mmCIF file of C-alpha atoms in Angstrom:
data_model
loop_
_atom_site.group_PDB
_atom_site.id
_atom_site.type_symbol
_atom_site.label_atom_id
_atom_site.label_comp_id
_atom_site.label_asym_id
_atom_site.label_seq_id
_atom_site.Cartn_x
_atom_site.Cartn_y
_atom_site.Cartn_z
ATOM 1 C CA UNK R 1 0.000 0.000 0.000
ATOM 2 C CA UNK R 2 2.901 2.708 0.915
ATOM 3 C CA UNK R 3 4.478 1.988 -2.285
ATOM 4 C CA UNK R 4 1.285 2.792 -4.465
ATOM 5 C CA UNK R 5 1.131 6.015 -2.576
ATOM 6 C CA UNK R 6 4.715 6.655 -3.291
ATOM 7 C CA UNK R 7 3.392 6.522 -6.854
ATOM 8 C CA UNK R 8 0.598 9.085 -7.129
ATOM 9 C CA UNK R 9 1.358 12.164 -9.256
ATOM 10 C CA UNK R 10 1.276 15.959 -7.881
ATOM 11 C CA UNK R 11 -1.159 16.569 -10.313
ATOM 12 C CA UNK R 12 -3.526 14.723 -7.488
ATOM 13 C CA UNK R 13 -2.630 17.260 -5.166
ATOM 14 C CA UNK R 14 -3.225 20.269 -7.474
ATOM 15 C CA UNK R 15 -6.766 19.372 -7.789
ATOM 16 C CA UNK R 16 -8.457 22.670 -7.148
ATOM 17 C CA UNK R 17 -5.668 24.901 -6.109
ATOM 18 C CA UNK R 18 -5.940 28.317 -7.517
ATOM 19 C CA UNK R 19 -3.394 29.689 -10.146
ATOM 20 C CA UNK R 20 -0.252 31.756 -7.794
ATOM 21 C CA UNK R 21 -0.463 35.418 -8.212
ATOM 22 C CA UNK R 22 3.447 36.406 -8.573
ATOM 23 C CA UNK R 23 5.407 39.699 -8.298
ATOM 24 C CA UNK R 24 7.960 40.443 -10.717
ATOM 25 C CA UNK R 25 11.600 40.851 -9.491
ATOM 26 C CA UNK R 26 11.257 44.218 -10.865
ATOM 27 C CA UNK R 27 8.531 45.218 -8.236
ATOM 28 C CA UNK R 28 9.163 47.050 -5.422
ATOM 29 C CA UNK R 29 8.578 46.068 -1.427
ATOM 30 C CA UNK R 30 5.759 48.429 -1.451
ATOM 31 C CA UNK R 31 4.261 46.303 -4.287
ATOM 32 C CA UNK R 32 4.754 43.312 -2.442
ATOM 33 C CA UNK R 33 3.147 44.801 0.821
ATOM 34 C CA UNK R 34 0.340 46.143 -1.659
ATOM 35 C CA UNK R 35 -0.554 42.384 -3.127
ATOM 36 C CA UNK R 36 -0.093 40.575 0.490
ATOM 37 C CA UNK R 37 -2.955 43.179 1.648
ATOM 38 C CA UNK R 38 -5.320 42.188 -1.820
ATOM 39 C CA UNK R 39 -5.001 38.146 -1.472
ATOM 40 C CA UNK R 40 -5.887 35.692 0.930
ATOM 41 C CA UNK R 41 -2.596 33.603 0.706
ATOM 42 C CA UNK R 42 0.423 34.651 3.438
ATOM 43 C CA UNK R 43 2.979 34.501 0.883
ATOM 44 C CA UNK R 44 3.198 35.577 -2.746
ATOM 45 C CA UNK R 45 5.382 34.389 -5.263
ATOM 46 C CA UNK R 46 8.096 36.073 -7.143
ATOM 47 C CA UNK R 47 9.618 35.697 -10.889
ATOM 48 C CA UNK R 48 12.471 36.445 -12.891
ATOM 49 C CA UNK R 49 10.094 38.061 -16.282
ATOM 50 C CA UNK R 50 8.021 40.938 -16.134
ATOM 51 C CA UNK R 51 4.836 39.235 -15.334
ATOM 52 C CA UNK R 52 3.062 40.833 -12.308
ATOM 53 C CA UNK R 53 -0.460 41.334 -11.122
ATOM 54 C CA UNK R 54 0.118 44.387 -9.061
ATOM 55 C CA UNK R 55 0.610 46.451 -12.878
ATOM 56 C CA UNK R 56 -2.136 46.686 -15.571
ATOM 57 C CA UNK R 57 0.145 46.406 -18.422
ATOM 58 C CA UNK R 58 3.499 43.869 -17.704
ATOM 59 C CA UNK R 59 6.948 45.196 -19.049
ATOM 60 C CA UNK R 60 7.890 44.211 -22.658
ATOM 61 C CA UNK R 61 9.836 40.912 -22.549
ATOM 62 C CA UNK R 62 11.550 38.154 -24.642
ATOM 63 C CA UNK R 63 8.540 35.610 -25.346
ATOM 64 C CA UNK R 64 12.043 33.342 -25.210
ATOM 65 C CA UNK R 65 12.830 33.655 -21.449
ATOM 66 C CA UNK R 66 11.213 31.045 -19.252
ATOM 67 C CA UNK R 67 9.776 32.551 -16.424
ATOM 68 C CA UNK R 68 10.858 30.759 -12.997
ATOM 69 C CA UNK R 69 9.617 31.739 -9.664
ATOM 70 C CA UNK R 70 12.614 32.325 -7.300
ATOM 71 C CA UNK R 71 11.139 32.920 -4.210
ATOM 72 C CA UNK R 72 8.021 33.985 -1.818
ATOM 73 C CA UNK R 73 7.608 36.528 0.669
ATOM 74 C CA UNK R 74 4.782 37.324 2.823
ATOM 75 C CA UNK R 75 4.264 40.167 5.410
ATOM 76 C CA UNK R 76 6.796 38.906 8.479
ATOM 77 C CA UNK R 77 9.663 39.640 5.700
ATOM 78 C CA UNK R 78 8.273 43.302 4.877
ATOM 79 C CA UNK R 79 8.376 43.786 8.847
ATOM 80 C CA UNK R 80 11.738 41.798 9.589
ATOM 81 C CA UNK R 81 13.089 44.809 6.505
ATOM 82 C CA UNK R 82 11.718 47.628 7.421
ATOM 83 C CA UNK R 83 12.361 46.613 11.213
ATOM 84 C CA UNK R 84 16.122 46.976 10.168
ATOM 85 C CA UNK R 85 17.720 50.126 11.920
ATOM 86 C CA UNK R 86 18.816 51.733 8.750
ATOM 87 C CA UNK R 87 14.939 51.322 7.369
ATOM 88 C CA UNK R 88 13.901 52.695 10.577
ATOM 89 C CA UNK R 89 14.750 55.585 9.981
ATOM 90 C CA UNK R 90 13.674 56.740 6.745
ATOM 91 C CA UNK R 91 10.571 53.567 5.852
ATOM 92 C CA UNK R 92 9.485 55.284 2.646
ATOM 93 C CA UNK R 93 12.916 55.180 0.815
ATOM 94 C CA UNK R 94 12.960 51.406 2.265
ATOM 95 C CA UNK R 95 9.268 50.672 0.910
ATOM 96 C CA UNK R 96 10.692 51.520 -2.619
ATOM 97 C CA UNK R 97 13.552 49.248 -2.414
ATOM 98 C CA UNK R 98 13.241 46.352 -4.750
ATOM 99 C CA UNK R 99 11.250 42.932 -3.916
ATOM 100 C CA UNK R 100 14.674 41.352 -3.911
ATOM 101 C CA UNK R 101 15.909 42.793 -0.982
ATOM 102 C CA UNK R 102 13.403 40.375 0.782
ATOM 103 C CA UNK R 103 14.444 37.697 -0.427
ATOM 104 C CA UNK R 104 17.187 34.987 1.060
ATOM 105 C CA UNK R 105 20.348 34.819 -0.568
ATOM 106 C CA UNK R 106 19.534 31.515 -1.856
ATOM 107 C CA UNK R 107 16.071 30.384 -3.930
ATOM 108 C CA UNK R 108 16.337 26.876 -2.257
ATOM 109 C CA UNK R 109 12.400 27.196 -0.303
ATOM 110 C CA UNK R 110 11.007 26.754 -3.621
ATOM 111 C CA UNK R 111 11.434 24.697 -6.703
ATOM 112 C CA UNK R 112 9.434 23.562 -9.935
ATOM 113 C CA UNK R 113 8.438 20.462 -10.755
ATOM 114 C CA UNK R 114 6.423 18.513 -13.255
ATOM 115 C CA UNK R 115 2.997 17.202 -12.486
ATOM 116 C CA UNK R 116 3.777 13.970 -13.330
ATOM 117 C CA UNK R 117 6.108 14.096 -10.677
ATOM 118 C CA UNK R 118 5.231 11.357 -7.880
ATOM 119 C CA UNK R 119 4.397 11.947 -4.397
ATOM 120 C CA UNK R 120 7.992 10.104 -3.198
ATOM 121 C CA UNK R 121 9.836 13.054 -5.318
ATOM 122 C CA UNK R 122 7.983 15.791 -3.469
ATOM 123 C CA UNK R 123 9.044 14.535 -0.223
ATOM 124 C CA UNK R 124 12.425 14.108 -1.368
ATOM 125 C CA UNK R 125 12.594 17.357 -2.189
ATOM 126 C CA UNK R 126 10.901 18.942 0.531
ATOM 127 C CA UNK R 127 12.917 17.037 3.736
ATOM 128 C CA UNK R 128 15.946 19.099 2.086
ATOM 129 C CA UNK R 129 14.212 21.960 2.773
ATOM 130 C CA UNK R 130 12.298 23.508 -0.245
ATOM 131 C CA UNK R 131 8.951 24.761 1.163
ATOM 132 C CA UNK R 132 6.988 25.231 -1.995
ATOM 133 C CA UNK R 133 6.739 23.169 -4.963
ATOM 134 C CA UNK R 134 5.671 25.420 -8.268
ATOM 135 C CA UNK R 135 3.245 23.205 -10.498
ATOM 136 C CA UNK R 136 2.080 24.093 -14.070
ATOM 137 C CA UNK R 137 -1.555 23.721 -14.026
ATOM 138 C CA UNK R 138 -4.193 23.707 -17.059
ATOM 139 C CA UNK R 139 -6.472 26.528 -15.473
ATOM 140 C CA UNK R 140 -8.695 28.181 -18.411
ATOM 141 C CA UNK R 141 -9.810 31.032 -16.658
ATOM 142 C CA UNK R 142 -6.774 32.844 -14.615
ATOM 143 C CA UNK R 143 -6.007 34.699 -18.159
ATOM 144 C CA UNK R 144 -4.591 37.602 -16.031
ATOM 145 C CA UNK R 145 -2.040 35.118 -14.228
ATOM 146 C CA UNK R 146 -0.260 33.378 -17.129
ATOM 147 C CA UNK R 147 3.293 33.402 -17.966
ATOM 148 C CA UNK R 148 4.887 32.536 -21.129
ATOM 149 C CA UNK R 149 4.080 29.624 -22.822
ATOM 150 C CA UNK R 150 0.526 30.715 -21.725
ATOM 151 C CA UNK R 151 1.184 28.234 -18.990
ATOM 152 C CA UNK R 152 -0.549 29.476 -15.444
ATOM 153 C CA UNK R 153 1.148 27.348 -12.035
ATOM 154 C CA UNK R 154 0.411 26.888 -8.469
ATOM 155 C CA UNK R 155 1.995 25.748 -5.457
ATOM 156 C CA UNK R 156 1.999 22.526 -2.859
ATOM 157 C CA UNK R 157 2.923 23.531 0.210
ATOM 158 C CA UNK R 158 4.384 20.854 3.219
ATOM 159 C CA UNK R 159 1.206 21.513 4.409
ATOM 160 C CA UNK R 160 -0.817 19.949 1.748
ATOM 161 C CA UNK R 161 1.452 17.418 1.567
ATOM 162 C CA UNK R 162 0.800 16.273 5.036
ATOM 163 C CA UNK R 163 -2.962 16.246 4.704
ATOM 164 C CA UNK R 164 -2.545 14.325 1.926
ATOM 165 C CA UNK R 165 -0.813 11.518 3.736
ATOM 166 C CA UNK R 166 -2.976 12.354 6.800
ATOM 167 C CA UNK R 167 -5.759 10.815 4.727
ATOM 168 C CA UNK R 168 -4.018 7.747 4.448
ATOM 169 C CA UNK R 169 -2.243 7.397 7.206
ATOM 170 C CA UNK R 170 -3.425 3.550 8.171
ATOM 171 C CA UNK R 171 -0.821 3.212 5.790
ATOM 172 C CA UNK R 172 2.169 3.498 8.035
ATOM 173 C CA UNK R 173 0.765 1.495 11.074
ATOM 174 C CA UNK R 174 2.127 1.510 13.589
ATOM 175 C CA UNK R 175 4.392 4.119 13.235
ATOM 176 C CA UNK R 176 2.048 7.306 13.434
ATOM 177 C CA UNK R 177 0.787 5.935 16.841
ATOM 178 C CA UNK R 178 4.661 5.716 18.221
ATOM 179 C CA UNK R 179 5.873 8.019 20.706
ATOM 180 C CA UNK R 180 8.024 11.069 18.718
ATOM 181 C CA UNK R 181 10.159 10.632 21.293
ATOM 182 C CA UNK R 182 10.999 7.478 19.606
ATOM 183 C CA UNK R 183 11.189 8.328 16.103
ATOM 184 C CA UNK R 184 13.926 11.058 15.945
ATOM 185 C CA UNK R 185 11.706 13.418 15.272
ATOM 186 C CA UNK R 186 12.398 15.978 18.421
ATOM 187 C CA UNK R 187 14.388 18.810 17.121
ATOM 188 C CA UNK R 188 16.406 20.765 20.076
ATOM 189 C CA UNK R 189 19.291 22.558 17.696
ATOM 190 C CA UNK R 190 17.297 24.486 15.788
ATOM 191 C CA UNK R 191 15.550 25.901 19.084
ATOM 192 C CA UNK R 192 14.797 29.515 18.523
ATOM 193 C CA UNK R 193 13.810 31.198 21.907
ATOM 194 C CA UNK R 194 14.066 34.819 23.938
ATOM 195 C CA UNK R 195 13.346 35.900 27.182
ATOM 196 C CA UNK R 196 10.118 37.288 28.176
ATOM 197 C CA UNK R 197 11.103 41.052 29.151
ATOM 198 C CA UNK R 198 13.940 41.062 26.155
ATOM 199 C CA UNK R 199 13.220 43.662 23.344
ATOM 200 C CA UNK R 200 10.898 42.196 20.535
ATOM 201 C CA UNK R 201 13.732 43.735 18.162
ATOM 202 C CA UNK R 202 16.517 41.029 19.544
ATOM 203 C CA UNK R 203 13.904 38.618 17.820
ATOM 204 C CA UNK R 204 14.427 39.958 14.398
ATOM 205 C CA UNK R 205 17.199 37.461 13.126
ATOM 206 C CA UNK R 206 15.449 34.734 14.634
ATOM 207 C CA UNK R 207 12.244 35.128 13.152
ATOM 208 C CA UNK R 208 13.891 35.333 9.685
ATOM 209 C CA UNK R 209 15.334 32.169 10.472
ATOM 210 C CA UNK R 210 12.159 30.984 11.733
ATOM 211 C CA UNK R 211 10.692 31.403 7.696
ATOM 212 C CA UNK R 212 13.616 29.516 6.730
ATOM 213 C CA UNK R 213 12.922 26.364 9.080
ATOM 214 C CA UNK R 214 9.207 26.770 9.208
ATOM 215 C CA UNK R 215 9.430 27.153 12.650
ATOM 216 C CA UNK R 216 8.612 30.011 15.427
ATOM 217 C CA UNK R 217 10.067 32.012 17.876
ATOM 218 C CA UNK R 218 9.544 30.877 21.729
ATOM 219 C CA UNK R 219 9.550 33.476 24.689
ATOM 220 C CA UNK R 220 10.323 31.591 28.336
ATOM 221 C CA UNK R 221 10.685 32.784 31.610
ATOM 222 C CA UNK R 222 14.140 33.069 33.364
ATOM 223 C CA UNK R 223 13.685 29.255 34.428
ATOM 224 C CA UNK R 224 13.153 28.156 30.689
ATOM 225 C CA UNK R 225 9.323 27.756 31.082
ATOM 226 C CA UNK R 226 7.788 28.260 27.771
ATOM 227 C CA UNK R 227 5.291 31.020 28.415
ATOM 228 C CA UNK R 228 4.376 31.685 24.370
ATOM 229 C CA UNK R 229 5.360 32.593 21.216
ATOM 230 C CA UNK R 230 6.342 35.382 18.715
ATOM 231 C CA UNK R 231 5.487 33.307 15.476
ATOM 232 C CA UNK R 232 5.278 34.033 11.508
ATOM 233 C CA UNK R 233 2.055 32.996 11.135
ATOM 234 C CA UNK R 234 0.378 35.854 14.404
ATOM 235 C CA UNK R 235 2.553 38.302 11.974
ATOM 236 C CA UNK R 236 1.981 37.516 8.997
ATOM 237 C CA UNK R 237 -2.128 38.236 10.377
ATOM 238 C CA UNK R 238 -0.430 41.935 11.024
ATOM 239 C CA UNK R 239 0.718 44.307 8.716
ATOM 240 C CA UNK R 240 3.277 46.982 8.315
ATOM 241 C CA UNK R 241 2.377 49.757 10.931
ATOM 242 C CA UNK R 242 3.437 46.790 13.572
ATOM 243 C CA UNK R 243 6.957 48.046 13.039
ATOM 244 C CA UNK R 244 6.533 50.573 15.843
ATOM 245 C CA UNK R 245 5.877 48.203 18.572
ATOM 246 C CA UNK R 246 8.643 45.765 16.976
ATOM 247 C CA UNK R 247 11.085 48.645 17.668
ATOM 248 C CA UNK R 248 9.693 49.873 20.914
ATOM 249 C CA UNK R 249 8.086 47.123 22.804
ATOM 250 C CA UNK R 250 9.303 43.895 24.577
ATOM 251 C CA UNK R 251 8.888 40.624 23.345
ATOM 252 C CA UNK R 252 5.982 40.138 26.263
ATOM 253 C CA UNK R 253 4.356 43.021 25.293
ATOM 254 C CA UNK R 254 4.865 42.525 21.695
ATOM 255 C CA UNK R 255 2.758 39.342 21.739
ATOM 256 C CA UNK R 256 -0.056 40.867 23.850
ATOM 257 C CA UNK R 257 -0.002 43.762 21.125
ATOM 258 C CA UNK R 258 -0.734 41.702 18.091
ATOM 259 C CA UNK R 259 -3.511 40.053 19.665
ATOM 260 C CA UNK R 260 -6.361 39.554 17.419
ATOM 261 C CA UNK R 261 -8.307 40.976 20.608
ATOM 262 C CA UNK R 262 -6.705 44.505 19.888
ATOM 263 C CA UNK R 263 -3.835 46.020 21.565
ATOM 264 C CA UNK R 264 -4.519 47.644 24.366
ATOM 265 C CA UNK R 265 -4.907 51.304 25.254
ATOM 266 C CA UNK R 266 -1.557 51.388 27.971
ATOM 267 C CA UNK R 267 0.367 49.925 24.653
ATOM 268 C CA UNK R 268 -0.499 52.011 21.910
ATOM 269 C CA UNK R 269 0.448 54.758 24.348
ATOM 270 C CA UNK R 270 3.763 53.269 25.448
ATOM 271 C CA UNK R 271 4.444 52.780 21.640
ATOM 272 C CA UNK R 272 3.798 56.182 21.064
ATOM 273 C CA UNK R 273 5.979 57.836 23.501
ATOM 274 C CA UNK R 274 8.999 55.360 23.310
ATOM 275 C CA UNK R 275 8.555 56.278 19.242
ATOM 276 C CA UNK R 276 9.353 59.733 20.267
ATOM 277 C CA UNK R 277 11.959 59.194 22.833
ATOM 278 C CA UNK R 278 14.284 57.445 20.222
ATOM 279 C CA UNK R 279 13.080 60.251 17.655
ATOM 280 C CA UNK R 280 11.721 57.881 15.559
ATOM 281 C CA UNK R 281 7.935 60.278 14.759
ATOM 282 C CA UNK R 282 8.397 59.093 11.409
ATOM 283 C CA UNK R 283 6.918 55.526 11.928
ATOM 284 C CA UNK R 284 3.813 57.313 12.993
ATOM 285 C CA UNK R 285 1.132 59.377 11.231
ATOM 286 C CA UNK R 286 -1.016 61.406 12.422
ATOM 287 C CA UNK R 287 -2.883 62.126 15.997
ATOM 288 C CA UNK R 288 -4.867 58.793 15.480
ATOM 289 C CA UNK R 289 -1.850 56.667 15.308
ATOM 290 C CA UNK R 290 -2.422 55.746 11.653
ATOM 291 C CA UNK R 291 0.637 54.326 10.293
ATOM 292 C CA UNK R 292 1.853 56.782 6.977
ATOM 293 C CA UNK R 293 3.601 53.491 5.659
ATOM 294 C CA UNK R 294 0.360 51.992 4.544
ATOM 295 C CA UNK R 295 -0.889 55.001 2.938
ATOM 296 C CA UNK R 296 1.940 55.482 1.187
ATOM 297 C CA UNK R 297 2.198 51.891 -0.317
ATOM 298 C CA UNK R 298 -1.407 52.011 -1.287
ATOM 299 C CA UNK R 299 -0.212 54.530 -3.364
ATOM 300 C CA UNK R 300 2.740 53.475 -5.101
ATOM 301 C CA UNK R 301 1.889 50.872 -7.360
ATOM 302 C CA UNK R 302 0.274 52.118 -10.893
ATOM 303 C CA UNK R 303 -2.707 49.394 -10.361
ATOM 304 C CA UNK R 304 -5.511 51.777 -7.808
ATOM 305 C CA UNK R 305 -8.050 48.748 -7.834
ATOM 306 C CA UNK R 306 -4.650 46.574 -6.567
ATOM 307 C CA UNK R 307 -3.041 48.917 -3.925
ATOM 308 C CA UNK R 308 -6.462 50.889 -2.843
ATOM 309 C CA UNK R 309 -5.706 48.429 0.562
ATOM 310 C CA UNK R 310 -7.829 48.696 3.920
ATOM 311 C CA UNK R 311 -7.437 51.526 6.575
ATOM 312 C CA UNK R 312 -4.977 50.146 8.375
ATOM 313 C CA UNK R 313 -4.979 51.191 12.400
ATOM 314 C CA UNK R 314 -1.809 50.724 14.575
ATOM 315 C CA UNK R 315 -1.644 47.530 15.721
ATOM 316 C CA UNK R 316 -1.765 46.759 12.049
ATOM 317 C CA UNK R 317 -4.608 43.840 11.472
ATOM 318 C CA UNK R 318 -4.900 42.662 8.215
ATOM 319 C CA UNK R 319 -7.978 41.399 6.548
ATOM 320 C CA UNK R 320 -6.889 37.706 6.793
ATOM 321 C CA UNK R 321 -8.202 35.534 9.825
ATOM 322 C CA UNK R 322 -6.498 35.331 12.826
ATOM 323 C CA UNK R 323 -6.294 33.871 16.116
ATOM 324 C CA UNK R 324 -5.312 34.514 19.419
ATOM 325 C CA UNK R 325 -1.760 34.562 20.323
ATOM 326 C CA UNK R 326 -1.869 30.863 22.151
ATOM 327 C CA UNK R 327 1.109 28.729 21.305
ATOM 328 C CA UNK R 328 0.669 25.064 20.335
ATOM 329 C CA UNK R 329 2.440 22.235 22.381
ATOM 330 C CA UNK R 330 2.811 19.120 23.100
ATOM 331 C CA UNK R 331 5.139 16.015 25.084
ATOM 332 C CA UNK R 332 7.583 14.143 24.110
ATOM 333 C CA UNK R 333 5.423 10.871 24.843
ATOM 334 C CA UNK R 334 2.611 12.524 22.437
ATOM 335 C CA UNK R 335 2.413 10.497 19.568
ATOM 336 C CA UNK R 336 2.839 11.177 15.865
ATOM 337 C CA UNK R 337 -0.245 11.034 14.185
ATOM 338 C CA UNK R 338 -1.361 13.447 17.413
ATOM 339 C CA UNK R 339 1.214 16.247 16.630
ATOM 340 C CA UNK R 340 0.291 16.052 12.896
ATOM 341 C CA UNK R 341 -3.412 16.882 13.738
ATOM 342 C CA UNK R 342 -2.462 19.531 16.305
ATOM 343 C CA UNK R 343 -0.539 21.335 13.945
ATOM 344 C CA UNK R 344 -2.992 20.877 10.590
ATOM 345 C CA UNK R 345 -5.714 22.157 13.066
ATOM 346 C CA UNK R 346 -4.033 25.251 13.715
ATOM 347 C CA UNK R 347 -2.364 25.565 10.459
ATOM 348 C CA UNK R 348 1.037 25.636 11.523
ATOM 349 C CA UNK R 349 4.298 24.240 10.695
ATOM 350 C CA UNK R 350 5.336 23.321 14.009
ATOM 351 C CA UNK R 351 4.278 22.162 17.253
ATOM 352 C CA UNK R 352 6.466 22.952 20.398
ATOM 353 C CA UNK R 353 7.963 20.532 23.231
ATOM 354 C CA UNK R 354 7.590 20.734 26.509
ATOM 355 C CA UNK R 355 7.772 18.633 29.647
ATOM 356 C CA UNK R 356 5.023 18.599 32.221
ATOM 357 C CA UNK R 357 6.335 21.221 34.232
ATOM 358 C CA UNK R 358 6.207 23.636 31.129
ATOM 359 C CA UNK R 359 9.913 23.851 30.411
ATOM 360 C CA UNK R 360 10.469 23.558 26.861
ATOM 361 C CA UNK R 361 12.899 21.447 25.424
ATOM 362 C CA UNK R 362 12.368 21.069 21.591
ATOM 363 C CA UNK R 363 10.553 21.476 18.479
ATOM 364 C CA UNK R 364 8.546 19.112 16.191
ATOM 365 C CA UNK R 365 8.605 20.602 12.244
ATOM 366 C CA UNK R 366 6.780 19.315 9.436
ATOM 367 C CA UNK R 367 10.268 18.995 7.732
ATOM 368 C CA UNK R 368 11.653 16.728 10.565
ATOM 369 C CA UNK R 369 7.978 14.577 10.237
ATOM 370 C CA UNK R 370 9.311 14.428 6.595
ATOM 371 C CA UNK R 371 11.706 11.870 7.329
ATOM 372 C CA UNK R 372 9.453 9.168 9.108
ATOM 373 C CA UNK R 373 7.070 9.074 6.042
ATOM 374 C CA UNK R 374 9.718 9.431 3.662
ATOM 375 C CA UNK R 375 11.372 5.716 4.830
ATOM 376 C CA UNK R 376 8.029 4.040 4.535
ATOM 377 C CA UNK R 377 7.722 5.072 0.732
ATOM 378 C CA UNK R 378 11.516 4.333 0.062
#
């Protein structure tokens, strides 16, 4: 039975997946920021040609050159840049820096395949490391999101892949019902973590790590308790005019900030003040604490119906849904199939470690679940 799964195409995953909007390498961060506000995805893609849905009329190119996606970003990125002191400091010059400055220095989270590609490939592929897997898809009526070759794409995710194998998972009995304790599974190197009263800022590098290892950022008490979580997928539910409290708050406060319940009144103030002390006025707008970055970027792409955005407040919601700021774990006794479920519930990468007195002491990725499924198929 595992090897017949092995053998099902990606084309059986692409069933009903919508056609990937992409930026073009040309774009700008402020175009990028302008299409993360207009779609429901957390990432958009980004290729080498000219094709881009964020302009009315694409840039003249060689019907020759083979368009290749060579990257994704999504909203944590745009904050992680303009988070950077020297963006700080002067965000609209940084807002018209080009999409590439987002991305990593390598292309290596996604890669194309064909859909006659089989299931086994995918998870080849993705346990060293690639996130996204770009599909050519026959989709008749996404005219406006073809490249050359009229061909139109979308992506599989390590998400999809995992629900896919969720659906059959009677197929690796007993293993799913095993301890991950026992199946190698545990990861406690590529622990990201900072303390509870340490500046949100000193999180920066980790949470750009964090997008490269699908993982999350911890915060724990001085003992090591795990007490929650600074993670891509609460900011990528925020948008730009979070900078402020990024720069100003600590990683405590940060969390209690983003909260899909609002932030509160004490914060916003704090933000404001500590926005002044380090003479930083220009992350703020006016007297209502409307961020300028957002309308600026809703203004600097030539597509109005694409950038026209929502009226962002600070605290910076975005339109997407989003959930409280509660951190998933689990114990190194749960079992397999149990994490799996936890994290496909919550639609997360990851699912944290901890023992029963709340110290944490690892990390469970889709990536490292990767491995346990790929030997069955082998």
């Amino acid at each position: 039975m595992a090897a017949r799964l092995s053998g099902h195409e990606l084309s059986d995953l692409c069933l009903g997946k919508p056609a990937l909007r992409s930026l073009s390498v040309s774009d700008t961060v402020a175009d990028a920021l302008a299409a993360l506000k207009r779609i429901d995805d957390s990432y958009v893609s980004v290729w080498n040609c000219h094709h881009s849905f964020v302009r009315k009329q694409p840039q003249k190119q060689d019907g020759h050159t083979k368009c290749t996606c060579i990257g994704k970003v999504c909203m944590l990125d745009i904050i992680c840049f303009l988070s950077k002191p020297q963006n700080l400091s002067s965000p609209a010059a940084a807002l018209h820096s080009p999409v590439s400055a987002l991305l990593p220095d390598n292309s290596a989270l996604v890669r194309h395949l064909h859909p006659t590609a089989s299931l086994v490939e995918a998870i080849d592929v993705m346990y060293e490391g690639v996130q996204n897997l770009v599909i050519p898809i026959q989709n008749q009526f996404e005219s406006n999101n073809l490249h050359n070759n009229n061909s139109t794409y979308c992506w599989l995710t390590q998400e999809d892949v995992f629900r896919y194998l969720l659906n059959s998972i009677g197929v690796f009995s007993p293993t799913p019902g095993n301890p991950i304790n026992t199946l190698g599974v545990i990861d406690t190197q590529n622990l990201f973590a900072v303390c509870y009263d340490d500046p949100a800022s000193s999180a920066l590098d980790l949470l750009a790590l964090s997008l490269v290892y699908q993982s999350s950022v911890a915060i724990v008490d001085p003992h090591g308790k795990f007490v929650g979580e600074i993670s891509p997928f609460m900011l990528n539910s925020c948008d730009e005019s979070v900078v402020p409290a990024m720069a100003t708050l600590s990683a405590g406060d940060l969390t209690a900030y983003v909260d899909c319940g609002g932030p509160p009144e004490d914060l916003v103030q704090l933000v404001k003040e500590r926005v002044g002390e380090h003479s930083l006025s220009e992350l703020l707008g006016d007297e209502t604490g409307l961020s300028s970055w957002s309308s600026f970027s809703s203004s600097c792409s030539s597509d109005d119906e694409v950038c026209s955005g929502k009226n962002w407040k600070l605290g910076g919601y975005s339109g997407r849904v989003a959930r409280r700021a509660e951190a998933i774990v689990c114990y190194r006794w749960s079992s397999l199939v149990a994490v799996m479920i936890q994290a496909l519930a919550h639609r997360v990468s990851y699912v944290w470690v901890v023992e029963e007195d709340g110290t944490l002491t690892g990390i469970v990725t889709f990536q490292g679940m990767l491995k346990v499924f790929r030997d069955h198929l082998k």
